Amino acid sequence: MSSSNIDALPYYDKQVDDPSLKAAAKALIEAELRQTPQIAPNDPRIPPNVEIFAKTKELSELLDGYPEHPIRGIDPSKFGVPRLEEDASLEDMMEAERRGRIGLGHMALRHDNIDLLATYGPNAWLVRNYQLNSQLTELQQTLASLKEQVTDVNRARRVAQEETGTHLSRLEGRWQDLVGATVQLEMACVAMEGEVRGLRSKEDELKKEVEELEAQA
């Protein structure tokens, strides 16, 4: 990582611990975000939402209003044994016979389903559990790998920033030393200029004295 590409060293700079500086930095970030173009929800770069457990039309109708309203269950009364009054009419008897056939067919279908479930259910359940465990293991391995990659990236960032921060601190110290030396040199030059002016003034005075002595002689 090149130091020329680093404009912030959060692992090295400790100025962000100052509340006033932190507030100023947040204000600058918010101002920058307000000027940054926002990404539209339908941007093609954003992956589409994946519905893991898709609902069928029938299931959606069954869960409509849940949990505010209880789930509408199956009405078992239409599969029960029909009851007739002693003075039931022929139409009532025919309706009861029809409902009895429906109930009988329903019970036969349930019996067949139970037989199929008893025959193939345990093995299918074990196979599905094995598949889910395999998927879970794969996802856990992927998650662990991604976490390790994140840790490696953060570790590399920290090392690079600490090395860059140390280098910048060394350069800053050298710059301060050079600035101090320059200031001292300027002060020495000013002092020397004052001494030179004093010597020239004294030279002029001595020349005048010599001229006066020569004139008297």
Tab-separated table of C-alpha atoms in Angstrom:
chain	number	residue	atom	x	y	z
A	1	MET	CA	0.000	0.000	0.000
A	2	SER	CA	1.558	3.255	-1.132
A	3	SER	CA	1.750	6.066	1.392
A	4	SER	CA	0.732	8.519	-1.337
A	5	ASN	CA	-2.724	6.912	-1.438
A	6	ILE	CA	-3.345	7.341	2.303
A	7	ASP	CA	-5.152	10.484	3.416
A	8	ALA	CA	-6.282	9.199	6.831
A	9	LEU	CA	-4.586	6.992	9.396
A	10	PRO	CA	-7.288	5.969	11.891
A	11	TYR	CA	-5.008	3.328	13.426
A	12	TYR	CA	-2.267	5.898	14.025
A	13	ASP	CA	-3.829	9.329	14.342
A	14	LYS	CA	-5.136	9.921	17.846
A	15	GLN	CA	-6.552	13.375	17.183
A	16	VAL	CA	-9.933	11.780	16.470
A	17	ASP	CA	-10.255	11.110	20.195
A	18	ASP	CA	-10.725	14.840	20.708
A	19	PRO	CA	-14.523	15.500	20.785
A	20	SER	CA	-14.210	18.856	19.021
A	21	LEU	CA	-12.056	17.420	16.235
A	22	LYS	CA	-14.354	14.418	15.928
A	23	ALA	CA	-17.389	16.697	15.562
A	24	ALA	CA	-15.581	18.764	12.931
A	25	ALA	CA	-14.624	15.605	11.028
A	26	LYS	CA	-18.218	14.333	11.116
A	27	ALA	CA	-19.452	17.675	9.824
A	28	LEU	CA	-17.020	17.482	6.907
A	29	ILE	CA	-18.083	13.904	6.156
A	30	GLU	CA	-21.773	14.838	6.195
A	31	ALA	CA	-21.107	17.795	3.902
A	32	GLU	CA	-19.235	15.512	1.510
A	33	LEU	CA	-22.033	12.937	1.577
A	34	ARG	CA	-24.610	15.601	0.738
A	35	GLN	CA	-22.621	16.404	-2.395
A	36	THR	CA	-22.133	12.747	-3.302
A	37	PRO	CA	-24.620	11.401	-5.884
A	38	GLN	CA	-27.033	8.944	-4.327
A	39	ILE	CA	-27.424	5.456	-5.789
A	40	ALA	CA	-30.924	4.691	-7.029
A	41	PRO	CA	-32.635	1.572	-5.630
A	42	ASN	CA	-32.912	0.143	-9.158
A	43	ASP	CA	-29.253	0.709	-9.982
A	44	PRO	CA	-28.017	-2.264	-12.062
A	45	ARG	CA	-24.898	-2.495	-9.894
A	46	ILE	CA	-27.036	-3.452	-6.892
A	47	PRO	CA	-27.801	-7.187	-6.824
A	48	PRO	CA	-31.502	-8.068	-6.775
A	49	ASN	CA	-33.172	-9.205	-3.594
A	50	VAL	CA	-33.308	-12.962	-3.267
A	51	GLU	CA	-36.386	-14.443	-1.633
A	52	ILE	CA	-35.094	-17.550	0.074
A	53	PHE	CA	-38.450	-19.001	1.061
A	54	ALA	CA	-40.851	-18.045	-1.702
A	55	LYS	CA	-44.543	-18.168	-0.817
A	56	THR	CA	-47.090	-19.755	-3.064
A	57	LYS	CA	-50.397	-18.081	-3.803
A	58	GLU	CA	-52.232	-20.467	-1.493
A	59	LEU	CA	-49.756	-19.925	1.347
A	60	SER	CA	-49.973	-16.152	0.923
A	61	GLU	CA	-53.758	-16.343	1.157
A	62	LEU	CA	-53.486	-18.557	4.236
A	63	LEU	CA	-51.081	-16.152	5.968
A	64	ASP	CA	-52.985	-13.042	4.934
A	65	GLY	CA	-53.285	-10.748	7.954
A	66	TYR	CA	-51.016	-12.870	10.173
A	67	PRO	CA	-50.130	-12.300	13.036
A	68	GLU	CA	-52.841	-9.668	13.610
A	69	HIS	CA	-55.441	-12.249	12.617
A	70	PRO	CA	-55.249	-15.976	13.368
A	71	ILE	CA	-54.444	-18.321	10.527
A	72	ARG	CA	-57.533	-19.634	8.831
A	73	GLY	CA	-57.434	-23.375	9.405
A	74	ILE	CA	-59.147	-26.222	7.602
A	75	ASP	CA	-62.798	-26.684	8.458
A	76	PRO	CA	-63.018	-30.319	9.636
A	77	SER	CA	-66.807	-30.307	9.839
A	78	LYS	CA	-67.201	-31.065	6.131
A	79	PHE	CA	-65.213	-34.271	6.591
A	80	GLY	CA	-67.132	-35.434	9.664
A	81	VAL	CA	-69.871	-38.048	9.858
A	82	PRO	CA	-73.142	-36.489	8.664
A	83	ARG	CA	-76.045	-36.521	11.092
A	84	LEU	CA	-79.681	-36.720	10.022
A	85	GLU	CA	-82.884	-35.983	11.810
A	86	GLU	CA	-85.613	-38.602	11.945
A	87	ASP	CA	-87.830	-36.565	9.654
A	88	ALA	CA	-85.051	-35.808	7.151
A	89	SER	CA	-86.103	-35.378	3.554
A	90	LEU	CA	-84.737	-37.221	0.558
A	91	GLU	CA	-82.595	-34.233	-0.379
A	92	ASP	CA	-81.073	-34.186	3.103
A	93	MET	CA	-80.316	-37.893	2.864
A	94	MET	CA	-78.692	-37.460	-0.545
A	95	GLU	CA	-76.625	-34.557	0.780
A	96	ALA	CA	-75.602	-36.632	3.798
A	97	GLU	CA	-74.663	-39.519	1.521
A	98	ARG	CA	-72.574	-37.162	-0.632
A	99	ARG	CA	-70.817	-35.735	2.402
A	100	GLY	CA	-70.208	-39.249	3.689
A	101	ARG	CA	-68.528	-40.199	0.425
A	102	ILE	CA	-66.409	-37.047	0.630
A	103	GLY	CA	-65.378	-37.878	4.184
A	104	LEU	CA	-64.623	-41.468	3.240
A	105	GLY	CA	-62.490	-40.343	0.311
A	106	HIS	CA	-60.683	-37.866	2.532
A	107	MET	CA	-59.917	-40.499	5.145
A	108	ALA	CA	-58.758	-42.952	2.458
A	109	LEU	CA	-56.462	-40.283	1.031
A	110	ARG	CA	-55.078	-39.519	4.473
A	111	HIS	CA	-54.510	-43.226	5.067
A	112	ASP	CA	-52.577	-43.496	1.801
A	113	ASN	CA	-50.529	-40.426	2.688
A	114	ILE	CA	-49.727	-41.847	6.113
A	115	ASP	CA	-48.598	-45.124	4.523
A	116	LEU	CA	-46.367	-43.227	2.083
A	117	LEU	CA	-44.992	-41.085	4.886
A	118	ALA	CA	-44.254	-44.135	7.020
A	119	THR	CA	-42.497	-45.816	4.086
A	120	TYR	CA	-40.472	-42.966	2.634
A	121	GLY	CA	-40.674	-40.228	5.255
A	122	PRO	CA	-37.856	-41.265	7.621
A	123	ASN	CA	-35.343	-41.748	4.822
A	124	ALA	CA	-36.358	-38.480	3.134
A	125	TRP	CA	-36.081	-36.698	6.477
A	126	LEU	CA	-32.581	-38.094	7.058
A	127	VAL	CA	-31.474	-37.199	3.523
A	128	ARG	CA	-32.819	-33.671	3.871
A	129	ASN	CA	-31.140	-33.252	7.249
A	130	TYR	CA	-27.870	-34.419	5.715
A	131	GLN	CA	-28.259	-31.890	2.896
A	132	LEU	CA	-29.031	-29.090	5.336
A	133	ASN	CA	-26.066	-30.030	7.521
A	134	SER	CA	-23.817	-30.031	4.454
A	135	GLN	CA	-25.101	-26.606	3.426
A	136	LEU	CA	-24.671	-25.330	6.977
A	137	THR	CA	-21.092	-26.613	7.105
A	138	GLU	CA	-20.319	-25.007	3.753
A	139	LEU	CA	-21.826	-21.687	4.836
A	140	GLN	CA	-19.924	-21.781	8.127
A	141	GLN	CA	-16.673	-22.437	6.272
A	142	THR	CA	-17.424	-19.577	3.871
A	143	LEU	CA	-18.215	-17.279	6.790
A	144	ALA	CA	-15.007	-18.257	8.583
A	145	SER	CA	-13.018	-17.653	5.390
A	146	LEU	CA	-14.599	-14.221	4.902
A	147	LYS	CA	-13.937	-13.298	8.530
A	148	GLU	CA	-10.317	-14.353	8.108
A	149	GLN	CA	-10.047	-12.231	4.970
A	150	VAL	CA	-11.517	-9.246	6.822
A	151	THR	CA	-9.040	-9.809	9.651
A	152	ASP	CA	-6.158	-9.995	7.164
A	153	VAL	CA	-7.279	-6.784	5.464
A	154	ASN	CA	-7.600	-4.947	8.785
A	155	ARG	CA	-4.236	-6.287	9.922
A	156	ALA	CA	-2.583	-5.188	6.672
A	157	ARG	CA	-4.234	-1.772	6.941
A	158	ARG	CA	-3.049	-1.363	10.505
A	159	VAL	CA	0.529	-2.367	9.690
A	160	ALA	CA	0.603	-0.095	6.632
A	161	GLN	CA	-0.882	2.836	8.530
A	162	GLU	CA	1.431	2.416	11.511
A	163	GLU	CA	4.466	2.228	9.227
A	164	THR	CA	3.248	5.231	7.245
A	165	GLY	CA	2.439	7.139	10.433
A	166	THR	CA	5.903	6.467	11.837
A	167	HIS	CA	7.454	7.644	8.579
A	168	LEU	CA	5.296	10.777	8.564
A	169	SER	CA	6.156	11.487	12.208
A	170	ARG	CA	9.838	11.145	11.391
A	171	LEU	CA	9.457	13.510	8.443
A	172	GLU	CA	7.469	15.926	10.596
A	173	GLY	CA	10.207	15.905	13.241
A	174	ARG	CA	12.841	16.507	10.589
A	175	TRP	CA	10.766	19.338	9.142
A	176	GLN	CA	10.465	20.930	12.582
A	177	ASP	CA	14.224	20.605	13.081
A	178	LEU	CA	14.874	22.210	9.710
A	179	VAL	CA	12.424	25.010	10.440
A	180	GLY	CA	14.086	25.591	13.812
A	181	ALA	CA	17.532	25.584	12.216
A	182	THR	CA	16.310	28.012	9.557
A	183	VAL	CA	14.902	30.342	12.210
A	184	GLN	CA	18.150	30.187	14.176
A	185	LEU	CA	20.120	30.869	10.996
A	186	GLU	CA	17.924	33.861	10.200
A	187	MET	CA	18.363	35.166	13.741
A	188	ALA	CA	22.140	34.704	13.450
A	189	CYS	CA	22.119	36.524	10.112
A	190	VAL	CA	20.170	39.411	11.645
A	191	ALA	CA	22.634	39.535	14.538
A	192	MET	CA	25.581	39.466	12.147
A	193	GLU	CA	24.033	42.226	10.061
A	194	GLY	CA	23.737	44.291	13.239
A	195	GLU	CA	27.368	43.604	14.086
A	196	VAL	CA	28.406	44.520	10.544
A	197	ARG	CA	26.499	47.790	10.770
A	198	GLY	CA	28.119	48.475	14.141
A	199	LEU	CA	31.600	47.748	12.776
A	200	ARG	CA	30.984	49.957	9.749
A	201	SER	CA	29.773	52.743	12.003
A	202	LYS	CA	32.872	52.332	14.169
A	203	GLU	CA	35.011	52.286	11.021
A	204	ASP	CA	33.487	55.560	9.912
A	205	GLU	CA	34.167	57.082	13.332
A	206	LEU	CA	37.782	55.903	13.247
A	207	LYS	CA	38.222	57.328	9.757
A	208	LYS	CA	36.919	60.681	10.949
A	209	GLU	CA	39.311	60.635	13.915
A	210	VAL	CA	42.223	59.788	11.618
A	211	GLU	CA	41.284	62.607	9.260
A	212	GLU	CA	41.068	65.032	12.177
A	213	LEU	CA	44.496	63.952	13.460
A	214	GLU	CA	46.010	64.325	10.010
A	215	ALA	CA	44.474	67.777	9.679
A	216	GLN	CA	45.965	68.882	13.030
A	217	ALA	CA	49.397	67.569	12.038
